mmCIF file of C-alpha atoms and ligand atoms in Angstrom:
data_model
loop_
_atom_site.group_PDB
_atom_site.id
_atom_site.type_symbol
_atom_site.label_atom_id
_atom_site.label_comp_id
_atom_site.label_asym_id
_atom_site.label_seq_id
_atom_site.Cartn_x
_atom_site.Cartn_y
_atom_site.Cartn_z
ATOM 1 C CA MET A 6 -17.511 -16.973 -10.282
ATOM 2 C CA GLY A 7 -21.053 -15.353 -10.552
ATOM 3 C CA LEU A 8 -23.590 -15.369 -7.951
ATOM 4 C CA ARG A 9 -26.635 -16.874 -9.735
ATOM 5 C CA ALA A 10 -27.884 -19.957 -8.129
ATOM 6 C CA LYS A 11 -30.324 -22.718 -9.406
ATOM 7 C CA GLY A 12 -30.347 -25.070 -6.450
ATOM 8 C CA PRO A 13 -28.309 -25.782 -3.446
ATOM 9 C CA ALA A 14 -25.362 -27.265 -5.365
ATOM 10 C CA ASP A 15 -25.061 -23.396 -6.494
ATOM 11 C CA SER A 16 -25.422 -21.871 -2.978
ATOM 12 C CA HIS A 17 -22.822 -19.134 -2.488
ATOM 13 C CA LEU A 18 -21.097 -21.251 0.225
ATOM 14 C CA ALA A 19 -20.721 -24.236 -2.530
ATOM 15 C CA LYS A 20 -19.443 -21.702 -4.878
ATOM 16 C CA ILE A 21 -16.738 -20.418 -2.639
ATOM 17 C CA GLY A 22 -15.693 -24.122 -1.611
ATOM 18 C CA LYS A 23 -15.532 -24.935 -5.408
ATOM 19 C CA LEU A 24 -13.456 -21.705 -6.087
ATOM 20 C CA ALA A 25 -11.086 -22.657 -3.144
ATOM 21 C CA ALA A 26 -10.884 -26.086 -4.633
ATOM 22 C CA SER A 27 -9.962 -24.570 -8.161
ATOM 23 C CA ILE A 28 -6.749 -22.963 -6.606
ATOM 24 C CA GLY A 29 -5.754 -25.933 -5.155
ATOM 25 C CA MET A 30 -6.901 -25.655 -1.381
ATOM 26 C CA ASP A 31 -8.708 -28.873 -1.679
ATOM 27 C CA GLY A 32 -6.129 -31.626 -1.532
ATOM 28 C CA PHE A 33 -3.451 -29.236 0.094
ATOM 29 C CA ALA A 34 -1.017 -30.959 2.566
ATOM 30 C CA TRP A 35 -2.903 -29.090 5.526
ATOM 31 C CA LYS A 36 -2.310 -31.935 8.121
ATOM 32 C CA ASN A 37 -1.521 -30.379 11.405
ATOM 33 C CA LYS A 38 -0.644 -26.998 9.992
ATOM 34 C CA LEU A 39 -1.857 -23.990 11.833
ATOM 35 C CA VAL A 40 -3.458 -21.812 9.102
ATOM 36 C CA ALA A 41 -4.209 -18.193 9.494
ATOM 37 C CA LEU A 42 -7.213 -17.337 7.691
ATOM 38 C CA LYS A 43 -7.115 -13.485 7.434
ATOM 39 C CA THR A 44 -10.200 -11.559 6.971
ATOM 40 C CA HIS A 45 -11.341 -8.366 8.314
ATOM 41 C CA PHE A 46 -14.192 -8.263 10.954
ATOM 42 C CA GLY A 47 -15.380 -4.446 10.088
ATOM 43 C CA GLU A 48 -15.035 -1.612 12.239
ATOM 44 C CA ARG A 49 -18.064 -1.201 14.528
ATOM 45 C CA GLY A 50 -20.973 0.533 12.660
ATOM 46 C CA SER A 51 -19.976 -0.574 9.147
ATOM 47 C CA SER A 52 -21.946 -3.337 7.372
ATOM 48 C CA ALA A 53 -20.183 -4.057 4.066
ATOM 49 C CA PHE A 54 -17.465 -6.440 5.330
ATOM 50 C CA PRO A 55 -17.651 -9.991 4.046
ATOM 51 C CA ARG A 56 -20.462 -12.021 5.761
ATOM 52 C CA PRO A 57 -18.944 -14.348 8.291
ATOM 53 C CA ILE A 58 -20.515 -17.611 6.898
ATOM 54 C CA TYR A 59 -18.365 -17.135 3.772
ATOM 55 C CA VAL A 60 -15.325 -18.200 5.912
ATOM 56 C CA ARG A 61 -17.062 -21.472 6.721
ATOM 57 C CA PRO A 62 -16.190 -23.317 3.374
ATOM 58 C CA LEU A 63 -12.706 -22.346 3.477
ATOM 59 C CA VAL A 64 -12.503 -23.450 7.284
ATOM 60 C CA ASP A 65 -14.392 -26.883 6.315
ATOM 61 C CA ILE A 66 -11.558 -27.503 3.546
ATOM 62 C CA ILE A 67 -8.711 -26.925 5.858
ATOM 63 C CA LYS A 68 -10.198 -29.041 8.745
ATOM 64 C CA ALA A 69 -11.105 -31.751 6.228
ATOM 65 C CA GLY A 70 -7.432 -31.852 5.573
ATOM 66 C CA GLY A 71 -6.431 -32.268 9.015
ATOM 67 C CA GLY A 72 -5.180 -28.531 9.289
ATOM 68 C CA LYS A 73 -5.903 -26.236 12.182
ATOM 69 C CA PRO A 74 -7.274 -22.857 10.933
ATOM 70 C CA PHE A 75 -7.785 -19.852 12.976
ATOM 71 C CA LEU A 76 -9.286 -16.399 12.154
ATOM 72 C CA ALA A 77 -6.539 -13.955 11.977
ATOM 73 C CA GLU A 78 -6.651 -10.381 12.462
ATOM 74 C CA THR A 79 -4.278 -7.409 13.693
ATOM 75 C CA ALA A 80 -4.946 -4.240 15.597
ATOM 76 C CA THR A 81 -5.611 -1.199 13.824
ATOM 77 C CA LEU A 82 -3.224 1.928 13.967
ATOM 78 C CA TYR A 83 -6.327 4.287 14.952
ATOM 79 C CA THR A 84 -8.352 4.137 18.177
ATOM 80 C CA GLY A 85 -11.560 2.602 17.362
ATOM 81 C CA SER A 86 -13.400 -0.875 17.920
ATOM 82 C CA ARG A 87 -10.401 -2.798 16.639
ATOM 83 C CA SER A 88 -7.253 -0.967 18.182
ATOM 84 C CA ASN A 89 -6.579 -3.772 21.026
ATOM 85 C CA ALA A 90 -7.163 -7.468 21.010
ATOM 86 C CA VAL A 91 -9.996 -7.140 23.637
ATOM 87 C CA ASP A 92 -12.106 -4.581 21.746
ATOM 88 C CA HIS A 93 -11.157 -6.250 18.452
ATOM 89 C CA LEU A 94 -12.445 -9.727 19.607
ATOM 90 C CA GLU A 95 -15.548 -8.198 20.861
ATOM 91 C CA THR A 96 -16.171 -6.592 17.736
ATOM 92 C CA ALA A 97 -15.594 -9.686 15.826
ATOM 93 C CA ILE A 98 -18.178 -11.487 17.876
ATOM 94 C CA ARG A 99 -20.783 -8.878 17.601
ATOM 95 C CA HIS A 100 -20.236 -8.856 13.795
ATOM 96 C CA GLY A 101 -21.056 -12.640 13.793
ATOM 97 C CA PHE A 102 -17.465 -13.967 13.223
ATOM 98 C CA GLY A 103 -17.697 -16.332 16.433
ATOM 99 C CA ILE A 104 -16.720 -19.974 16.115
ATOM 100 C CA GLU A 105 -20.281 -21.181 15.980
ATOM 101 C CA VAL A 106 -20.570 -19.586 12.578
ATOM 102 C CA THR A 107 -17.083 -19.788 11.080
ATOM 103 C CA GLY A 108 -16.153 -23.093 12.457
ATOM 104 C CA ALA A 109 -12.701 -21.549 13.804
ATOM 105 C CA PRO A 110 -11.379 -19.674 16.896
ATOM 106 C CA LEU A 111 -10.419 -16.114 16.822
ATOM 107 C CA PHE A 112 -6.748 -14.712 17.246
ATOM 108 C CA ILE A 113 -5.369 -11.344 17.271
ATOM 109 C CA CYS A 114 -2.000 -12.103 15.679
ATOM 110 C CA ASP A 115 -0.026 -8.941 16.824
ATOM 111 C CA GLY A 116 -0.825 -9.594 20.493
ATOM 112 C CA LEU A 117 -2.750 -7.548 23.090
ATOM 113 C CA THR A 118 -1.570 -4.004 22.022
ATOM 114 C CA GLY A 119 -0.384 -4.786 18.429
ATOM 115 C CA ARG A 120 3.163 -4.944 19.403
ATOM 116 C CA ASP A 121 4.084 -8.651 18.714
ATOM 117 C CA HIS A 122 5.690 -8.989 15.425
ATOM 118 C CA GLN A 123 8.709 -10.230 13.647
ATOM 119 C CA MET A 124 10.852 -8.529 11.187
ATOM 120 C CA VAL A 125 11.117 -9.893 7.602
ATOM 121 C CA PRO A 126 13.737 -8.745 4.965
ATOM 122 C CA VAL A 127 12.245 -7.190 1.738
ATOM 123 C CA ASN A 128 13.880 -5.875 -1.615
ATOM 124 C CA GLY A 129 11.538 -2.793 -1.932
ATOM 125 C CA ILE A 130 12.309 0.646 -3.028
ATOM 126 C CA HIS A 131 11.160 2.305 0.220
ATOM 127 C CA MET A 132 11.503 -0.883 2.695
ATOM 128 C CA ARG A 133 14.470 -3.118 3.434
ATOM 129 C CA GLU A 134 12.492 -4.983 6.057
ATOM 130 C CA VAL A 135 9.052 -4.964 7.216
ATOM 131 C CA SER A 136 7.423 -5.734 10.683
ATOM 132 C CA ILE A 137 4.584 -8.319 10.437
ATOM 133 C CA ALA A 138 2.439 -9.850 12.902
ATOM 134 C CA SER A 139 3.975 -12.540 14.922
ATOM 135 C CA GLY A 140 0.943 -15.177 14.596
ATOM 136 C CA ILE A 141 1.012 -14.325 10.918
ATOM 137 C CA TYR A 142 4.667 -14.961 10.603
ATOM 138 C CA GLU A 143 4.509 -18.298 12.689
ATOM 139 C CA ALA A 144 1.715 -19.641 11.020
ATOM 140 C CA ASP A 145 2.470 -22.662 8.612
ATOM 141 C CA ALA A 146 -0.040 -21.523 5.899
ATOM 142 C CA LEU A 147 -2.182 -18.377 5.147
ATOM 143 C CA VAL A 148 -5.585 -18.033 3.386
ATOM 144 C CA VAL A 149 -6.344 -14.632 2.713
ATOM 145 C CA LEU A 150 -10.198 -13.637 2.465
ATOM 146 C CA SER A 151 -10.729 -9.958 1.326
ATOM 147 C CA HIS A 152 -13.588 -7.903 0.583
ATOM 148 C CA PHE A 153 -12.983 -5.920 -2.730
ATOM 149 C CA LYS A 154 -13.876 -2.280 -2.556
ATOM 150 C CA GLY A 155 -12.726 1.224 -3.203
ATOM 151 C CA HIS A 156 -10.144 3.023 -0.741
ATOM 152 C CA GLU A 157 -9.779 6.634 -0.165
ATOM 153 C CA VAL A 158 -6.008 6.410 -0.003
ATOM 154 C CA THR A 159 -4.729 3.325 -1.902
ATOM 155 C CA GLY A 160 -7.477 3.392 -4.833
ATOM 156 C CA PHE A 161 -8.856 0.105 -4.014
ATOM 157 C CA GLY A 162 -8.578 -2.393 -1.088
ATOM 158 C CA GLY A 163 -8.555 -6.271 -1.851
ATOM 159 C CA ALA A 164 -6.014 -8.928 -1.462
ATOM 160 C CA LEU A 165 -2.947 -6.672 -1.452
ATOM 161 C CA LYS A 166 -4.179 -4.441 1.248
ATOM 162 C CA ASN A 167 -5.433 -6.843 3.385
ATOM 163 C CA LEU A 168 -1.968 -8.726 2.991
ATOM 164 C CA GLY A 169 0.224 -5.521 3.323
ATOM 165 C CA MET A 170 -1.632 -3.690 5.759
ATOM 166 C CA GLY A 171 -3.713 -6.271 7.478
ATOM 167 C CA CYS A 172 -0.933 -8.695 8.440
ATOM 168 C CA SER A 173 1.226 -5.952 9.602
ATOM 169 C CA SER A 174 2.381 -4.934 13.285
ATOM 170 C CA ARG A 175 1.096 -1.535 14.496
ATOM 171 C CA ALA A 176 4.844 -0.222 13.897
ATOM 172 C CA ALA A 177 4.555 -1.104 10.430
ATOM 173 C CA LYS A 178 1.340 0.565 9.996
ATOM 174 C CA LEU A 179 2.658 3.647 11.414
ATOM 175 C CA ALA A 180 5.638 3.367 9.095
ATOM 176 C CA MET A 181 3.304 3.153 5.897
ATOM 177 C CA HIS A 182 1.048 5.865 7.406
ATOM 178 C CA THR A 183 3.595 8.247 8.323
ATOM 179 C CA SER A 184 3.827 9.605 4.694
ATOM 180 C CA ILE A 185 0.670 11.116 5.024
ATOM 181 C CA ARG A 186 0.793 14.583 6.402
ATOM 182 C CA PRO A 187 -2.674 16.453 6.332
ATOM 183 C CA GLU A 188 -3.144 20.006 6.482
ATOM 184 C CA VAL A 189 -6.180 22.229 6.994
ATOM 185 C CA LEU A 190 -6.685 24.947 4.386
ATOM 186 C CA ASP A 191 -7.868 27.951 6.361
ATOM 187 C CA LYS A 192 -9.412 29.437 3.566
ATOM 188 C CA LYS A 193 -11.859 26.685 3.180
ATOM 189 C CA CYS A 194 -12.252 25.707 6.613
ATOM 190 C CA VAL A 195 -15.689 26.772 7.979
ATOM 191 C CA ARG A 196 -14.370 25.966 11.445
ATOM 192 C CA CYS A 197 -17.490 23.635 12.068
ATOM 193 C CA GLY A 198 -15.461 21.191 14.300
ATOM 194 C CA ARG A 199 -16.594 18.027 12.704
ATOM 195 C CA CYS A 200 -13.061 16.880 12.440
ATOM 196 C CA PHE A 201 -12.120 17.375 15.828
ATOM 197 C CA ASP A 202 -13.981 14.386 17.223
ATOM 198 C CA TRP A 203 -13.626 12.136 13.971
ATOM 199 C CA CYS A 204 -9.936 12.336 14.518
ATOM 200 C CA SER A 205 -9.199 9.177 16.853
ATOM 201 C CA VAL A 206 -6.161 10.724 18.415
ATOM 202 C CA ARG A 207 -7.795 14.135 18.573
ATOM 203 C CA ALA A 208 -4.840 15.730 16.724
ATOM 204 C CA ILE A 209 -7.029 18.330 15.146
ATOM 205 C CA SER A 210 -8.173 21.407 17.149
ATOM 206 C CA GLN A 211 -8.869 25.167 17.159
ATOM 207 C CA LYS A 212 -6.675 26.447 20.049
ATOM 208 C CA LYS A 213 -8.920 29.494 20.615
ATOM 209 C CA PRO A 214 -12.164 30.910 19.073
ATOM 210 C CA GLY A 215 -11.043 32.648 15.953
ATOM 211 C CA LEU A 216 -7.810 30.807 15.443
ATOM 212 C CA PRO A 217 -7.238 28.627 12.582
ATOM 213 C CA VAL A 218 -8.027 25.017 12.964
ATOM 214 C CA ALA A 219 -4.764 22.991 12.816
ATOM 215 C CA ILE A 220 -3.232 19.660 13.078
ATOM 216 C CA ASP A 221 -0.809 18.667 15.557
ATOM 217 C CA PRO A 222 1.895 16.802 13.674
ATOM 218 C CA ASP A 223 3.201 15.255 16.996
ATOM 219 C CA LEU A 224 -0.267 13.466 17.561
ATOM 220 C CA CYS A 225 -1.208 12.809 13.865
ATOM 221 C CA ARG A 226 -0.799 9.256 12.813
ATOM 222 C CA GLY A 227 -1.453 9.674 9.307
ATOM 223 C CA CYS A 228 -4.350 7.407 9.052
ATOM 224 C CA GLY A 229 -5.974 9.894 6.633
ATOM 225 C CA GLU A 230 -9.734 9.675 8.095
ATOM 226 C CA CYS A 231 -10.175 13.183 8.325
ATOM 227 C CA LEU A 232 -10.090 13.580 4.613
ATOM 228 C CA ILE A 233 -13.737 11.998 4.820
ATOM 229 C CA ALA A 234 -14.892 13.982 7.840
ATOM 230 C CA CYS A 235 -14.356 17.346 6.194
ATOM 231 C CA ARG A 236 -17.727 18.130 4.061
ATOM 232 C CA VAL A 237 -16.294 21.149 2.483
ATOM 233 C CA GLY A 238 -12.778 19.893 1.474
ATOM 234 C CA ALA A 239 -10.594 21.829 3.771
ATOM 235 C CA ILE A 240 -8.432 18.990 4.810
ATOM 236 C CA ARG A 241 -5.942 17.698 2.116
ATOM 237 C CA ILE A 242 -2.952 15.770 1.822
ATOM 238 C CA ASN A 243 -0.212 15.937 -1.122
ATOM 239 C CA TRP A 244 -2.035 13.230 -3.233
ATOM 240 C CA ASP A 245 0.807 12.910 -5.735
ATOM 241 C CA ASN A 246 3.298 11.991 -2.944
ATOM 242 C CA ASP A 247 1.528 11.256 0.163
ATOM 243 C CA ALA A 248 -1.103 8.662 -1.164
ATOM 244 C CA ARG A 249 1.558 7.239 -3.513
ATOM 245 C CA GLN A 250 4.189 6.456 -0.670
ATOM 246 C CA VAL A 251 1.568 4.858 1.546
ATOM 247 C CA THR A 252 0.521 2.653 -1.498
ATOM 248 C CA GLU A 253 3.777 1.785 -2.646
ATOM 249 C CA LYS A 254 5.059 1.043 1.106
ATOM 250 C CA MET A 255 1.888 -1.019 1.574
ATOM 251 C CA VAL A 256 2.695 -3.189 -1.409
ATOM 252 C CA GLU A 257 6.084 -3.766 -0.299
ATOM 253 C CA HIS A 258 4.680 -4.830 3.025
ATOM 254 C CA ALA A 259 2.481 -7.221 1.384
ATOM 255 C CA MET A 260 5.481 -8.394 -0.609
ATOM 256 C CA GLY A 261 7.290 -9.178 2.722
ATOM 257 C CA VAL A 262 4.286 -11.153 4.344
ATOM 258 C CA TRP A 263 3.914 -12.979 1.057
ATOM 259 C CA SER A 264 7.733 -14.113 0.825
ATOM 260 C CA THR A 265 7.124 -16.066 4.170
ATOM 261 C CA LYS A 266 4.248 -18.129 2.748
ATOM 262 C CA LYS A 267 4.910 -18.118 -0.955
ATOM 263 C CA ASP A 268 3.922 -21.606 -1.484
ATOM 264 C CA VAL A 269 1.461 -21.846 1.266
ATOM 265 C CA SER A 270 -0.977 -19.042 0.710
ATOM 266 C CA PHE A 271 -4.268 -18.651 -1.040
ATOM 267 C CA PHE A 272 -6.337 -15.670 -1.740
ATOM 268 C CA VAL A 273 -10.221 -15.277 -2.181
ATOM 269 C CA ASN A 274 -11.813 -11.957 -3.081
ATOM 270 C CA ILE A 275 -15.186 -11.253 -2.237
ATOM 271 C CA LEU A 276 -17.136 -8.758 -4.920
ATOM 272 C CA THR A 277 -20.255 -7.971 -3.110
ATOM 273 C CA ASP A 278 -21.302 -4.801 -1.469
ATOM 274 C CA ILE A 279 -18.723 -2.905 -3.494
ATOM 275 C CA VAL A 280 -18.606 0.359 -1.596
ATOM 276 C CA PRO A 281 -16.110 3.209 -2.388
ATOM 277 C CA LEU A 282 -14.669 3.152 1.149
ATOM 278 C CA CYS A 283 -12.756 0.818 3.165
ATOM 279 C CA ASP A 284 -14.334 -1.398 5.983
ATOM 280 C CA CYS A 285 -12.345 0.532 8.723
ATOM 281 C CA TYR A 286 -15.105 3.379 8.928
ATOM 282 C CA GLY A 287 -17.985 3.151 11.488
ATOM 283 C CA PHE A 288 -20.352 3.297 8.524
ATOM 284 C CA SER A 289 -20.742 1.995 5.039
ATOM 285 C CA ASP A 290 -21.803 3.970 1.887
ATOM 286 C CA ALA A 291 -23.834 2.524 -0.902
ATOM 287 C CA PRO A 292 -22.056 0.212 -3.372
ATOM 288 C CA VAL A 293 -21.011 1.843 -6.742
ATOM 289 C CA VAL A 294 -21.757 -1.434 -8.775
ATOM 290 C CA PRO A 295 -23.869 -4.473 -8.477
ATOM 291 C CA ASP A 296 -22.625 -7.491 -6.673
ATOM 292 C CA ILE A 297 -20.274 -9.562 -9.063
ATOM 293 C CA GLY A 298 -19.360 -12.834 -7.045
ATOM 294 C CA PHE A 299 -16.237 -14.507 -5.911
ATOM 295 C CA ALA A 300 -12.764 -14.761 -7.353
ATOM 296 C CA ALA A 301 -9.627 -16.541 -6.242
ATOM 297 C CA SER A 302 -5.811 -17.126 -7.008
ATOM 298 C CA THR A 303 -2.698 -18.041 -5.540
ATOM 299 C CA ASP A 304 -1.337 -14.771 -6.744
ATOM 300 C CA PRO A 305 -2.730 -11.670 -4.858
ATOM 301 C CA VAL A 306 -1.477 -9.230 -7.459
ATOM 302 C CA ALA A 307 -3.070 -11.121 -10.534
ATOM 303 C CA LEU A 308 -6.194 -11.473 -8.125
ATOM 304 C CA ASP A 309 -6.609 -7.777 -7.415
ATOM 305 C CA ALA A 310 -5.873 -7.003 -11.036
ATOM 306 C CA ALA A 311 -8.626 -9.190 -12.347
ATOM 307 C CA CYS A 312 -10.993 -7.790 -9.544
ATOM 308 C CA LEU A 313 -10.392 -4.304 -10.527
ATOM 309 C CA ASP A 314 -11.294 -4.968 -14.177
ATOM 310 C CA LEU A 315 -14.296 -6.963 -13.143
ATOM 311 C CA VAL A 316 -15.574 -3.692 -11.419
ATOM 312 C CA ASN A 317 -14.781 -1.513 -14.190
ATOM 313 C CA ALA A 318 -16.581 -3.490 -16.535
ATOM 314 C CA GLN A 319 -19.739 -3.169 -14.644
ATOM 315 C CA ALA A 320 -22.389 -0.371 -15.318
ATOM 316 C CA GLY A 321 -22.458 2.007 -12.058
ATOM 317 C CA LEU A 322 -25.247 2.080 -9.698
ATOM 318 C CA ALA A 323 -27.240 5.192 -9.473
ATOM 319 C CA ASN A 324 -27.476 7.047 -6.124
ATOM 320 C CA SER A 325 -23.930 5.838 -5.300
ATOM 321 C CA ALA A 326 -20.605 7.811 -5.004
ATOM 322 C CA LEU A 327 -20.166 7.666 -8.835
ATOM 323 C CA GLY A 328 -22.788 10.243 -9.275
ATOM 324 C CA THR A 329 -23.688 10.375 -12.890
ATOM 325 C CA ALA A 330 -20.718 8.422 -14.217
ATOM 326 C CA LEU A 331 -22.336 5.260 -14.546
ATOM 327 C CA LYS A 332 -21.093 3.833 -17.884
ATOM 328 C CA ALA A 333 -19.972 0.259 -18.150
ATOM 329 C CA ASP A 334 -16.242 -0.389 -19.355
ATOM 330 C CA GLU A 335 -15.002 2.798 -17.522
ATOM 331 C CA PRO A 336 -12.927 3.132 -14.477
ATOM 332 C CA LYS A 337 -15.074 3.423 -11.422
ATOM 333 C CA PHE A 338 -12.598 4.355 -8.523
ATOM 334 C CA ASP A 339 -10.773 6.619 -10.732
ATOM 335 C CA HIS A 340 -13.928 8.468 -10.779
ATOM 336 C CA VAL A 341 -14.543 8.488 -7.093
ATOM 337 C CA TYR A 342 -10.982 9.472 -6.446
ATOM 338 C CA PRO A 343 -9.747 11.396 -9.163
ATOM 339 C CA LYS A 344 -6.616 12.396 -7.581
ATOM 340 C CA LEU A 345 -5.399 8.968 -6.735
ATOM 341 C CA ASP A 346 -3.405 6.548 -9.260
ATOM 342 C CA VAL A 347 -6.002 3.602 -8.669
ATOM 343 C CA ARG A 348 -3.643 1.123 -10.586
ATOM 344 C CA LEU A 349 -0.499 1.980 -8.387
ATOM 345 C CA GLN A 350 -0.639 -1.015 -6.341
ATOM 346 C CA LEU A 351 -0.376 -3.240 -9.625
ATOM 347 C CA SER A 352 2.362 -1.217 -11.271
ATOM 348 C CA HIS A 353 4.403 -0.875 -8.120
ATOM 349 C CA ALA A 354 4.216 -4.670 -7.440
ATOM 350 C CA SER A 355 5.435 -4.976 -11.073
ATOM 351 C CA LYS A 356 8.197 -2.656 -10.632
ATOM 352 C CA ILE A 357 9.558 -4.583 -7.271
ATOM 353 C CA GLY A 358 8.951 -7.984 -9.077
ATOM 354 C CA PHE A 359 5.950 -9.103 -6.981
ATOM 355 C CA GLY A 360 3.247 -11.365 -8.460
ATOM 356 C CA ASN A 361 1.922 -10.811 -11.875
ATOM 357 C CA SER A 362 -0.838 -8.273 -12.875
ATOM 358 C CA GLU A 363 -0.957 -9.925 -16.284
ATOM 359 C CA TYR A 364 -3.816 -12.728 -15.509
ATOM 360 C CA GLU A 365 -5.943 -15.363 -17.190
ATOM 361 C CA ARG A 366 -9.363 -15.207 -16.046
ATOM 362 C CA ILE A 367 -11.183 -18.696 -15.681
ATOM 363 C CA ILE A 368 -14.852 -18.560 -15.265
ATOM 364 C CA LEU A 369 -16.411 -21.180 -13.111
ATOM 365 C CA ASP A 370 -20.320 -22.101 -13.113
HETATM 366 S S1 LIG B 404 -4.769 11.721 9.387
HETATM 367 FE FE1 LIG B 404 -6.408 13.077 10.389
HETATM 368 S S2 LIG B 404 -7.740 11.752 11.439
HETATM 369 FE FE2 LIG B 404 -5.715 10.731 11.214
HETATM 370 S S3 LIG B 404 -4.537 11.008 12.977
HETATM 371 FE FE3 LIG B 404 -3.926 12.625 11.497
HETATM 372 S S4 LIG B 404 -5.261 14.312 11.850
HETATM 373 FE FE4 LIG B 404 -6.341 12.585 12.867
HETATM 374 S S1 LIG B 405 -14.263 19.541 9.109
HETATM 375 FE FE1 LIG B 405 -13.410 20.885 7.707
HETATM 376 S S2 LIG B 405 -14.425 22.704 7.840
HETATM 377 FE FE2 LIG B 405 -15.020 21.602 9.788
HETATM 378 S S3 LIG B 405 -13.382 22.376 11.286
HETATM 379 FE FE3 LIG B 405 -12.444 20.369 10.209
HETATM 380 S S4 LIG B 405 -11.523 21.183 8.458
HETATM 381 FE FE4 LIG B 405 -12.775 22.999 9.159
#
């Protein structure tokens, strides 16, 4: 659904409501159901996360059917403005996600410090069971509202990432990220120290002046954020192996969460402010393509596949991370992250029998 509007009936809120109705949310048996509405409040300093008011039409539909929606989130792995429930709720309110805007209360689903979880069996290649946030597990239904954009490890972030990473406990996030083993290339490192503070657990240091900069493997949580911190490319991971494993494990976690809500889950992606990095950073880069609109499905794999194709169909925006690679109908995030297999989330989902990346696109006015 595109963004053009000729009157109040085409307002973006009305469009999101129509889109939600088109995937069966209108008329669904919401009565008395506790409905986790999973979104992303954005790290403090970021600004590309979905507008809080976009949540409202979904809340209104659920409430009209007698359901009890709540905005659901989980703790981040790294120290930041969302690593415990207190900081997370404060960040959500600062970013406009209070009940007065969205119409729903806020709930951090894995508890005060990210430890409340339930184990769920999954038939993956890496995972046999996954740890998901208790509040997500116990909810009667799930609506996932995701911002579609690029991602420095998983290629893109959309419904699958919000489901797999976003609905998991802290232990699960650690299990996904421990595949990442960054190292500092001494030949490239100019010892500027920029990465020392960037790493939220202070795993990167130079023990003494003159010694190489090194990463303490006992402290490192594998979040991958230092890759962005270093301006000279001196921090690297094994892209073929590390990023691949994180992505595949994330998809298996997504399948685990989805398995608990198969017939009671709905997915809406917001394709505006399509930036190259996730909303977990304390800043947002310029968008790489123009705003596209909104998309929805009951299949998170089909939805992300369609959104990736929509992004690739656009002409790129100048003065963005795309540089001069601005042609329409060419891969975009592949250009920003040439070492990543950007379609891996989709191919791995197919491999483990999760969802369907072959989709039919229905365009609504
Ligand atoms: S991946 Fe980098 S930023 Fe993240 S914890 Fe390890 S050293 Fe720190
Ligand atoms: S930011 Fe890069 S160049 Fe600077 S100290 Fe860290 S690894 Fe070295």
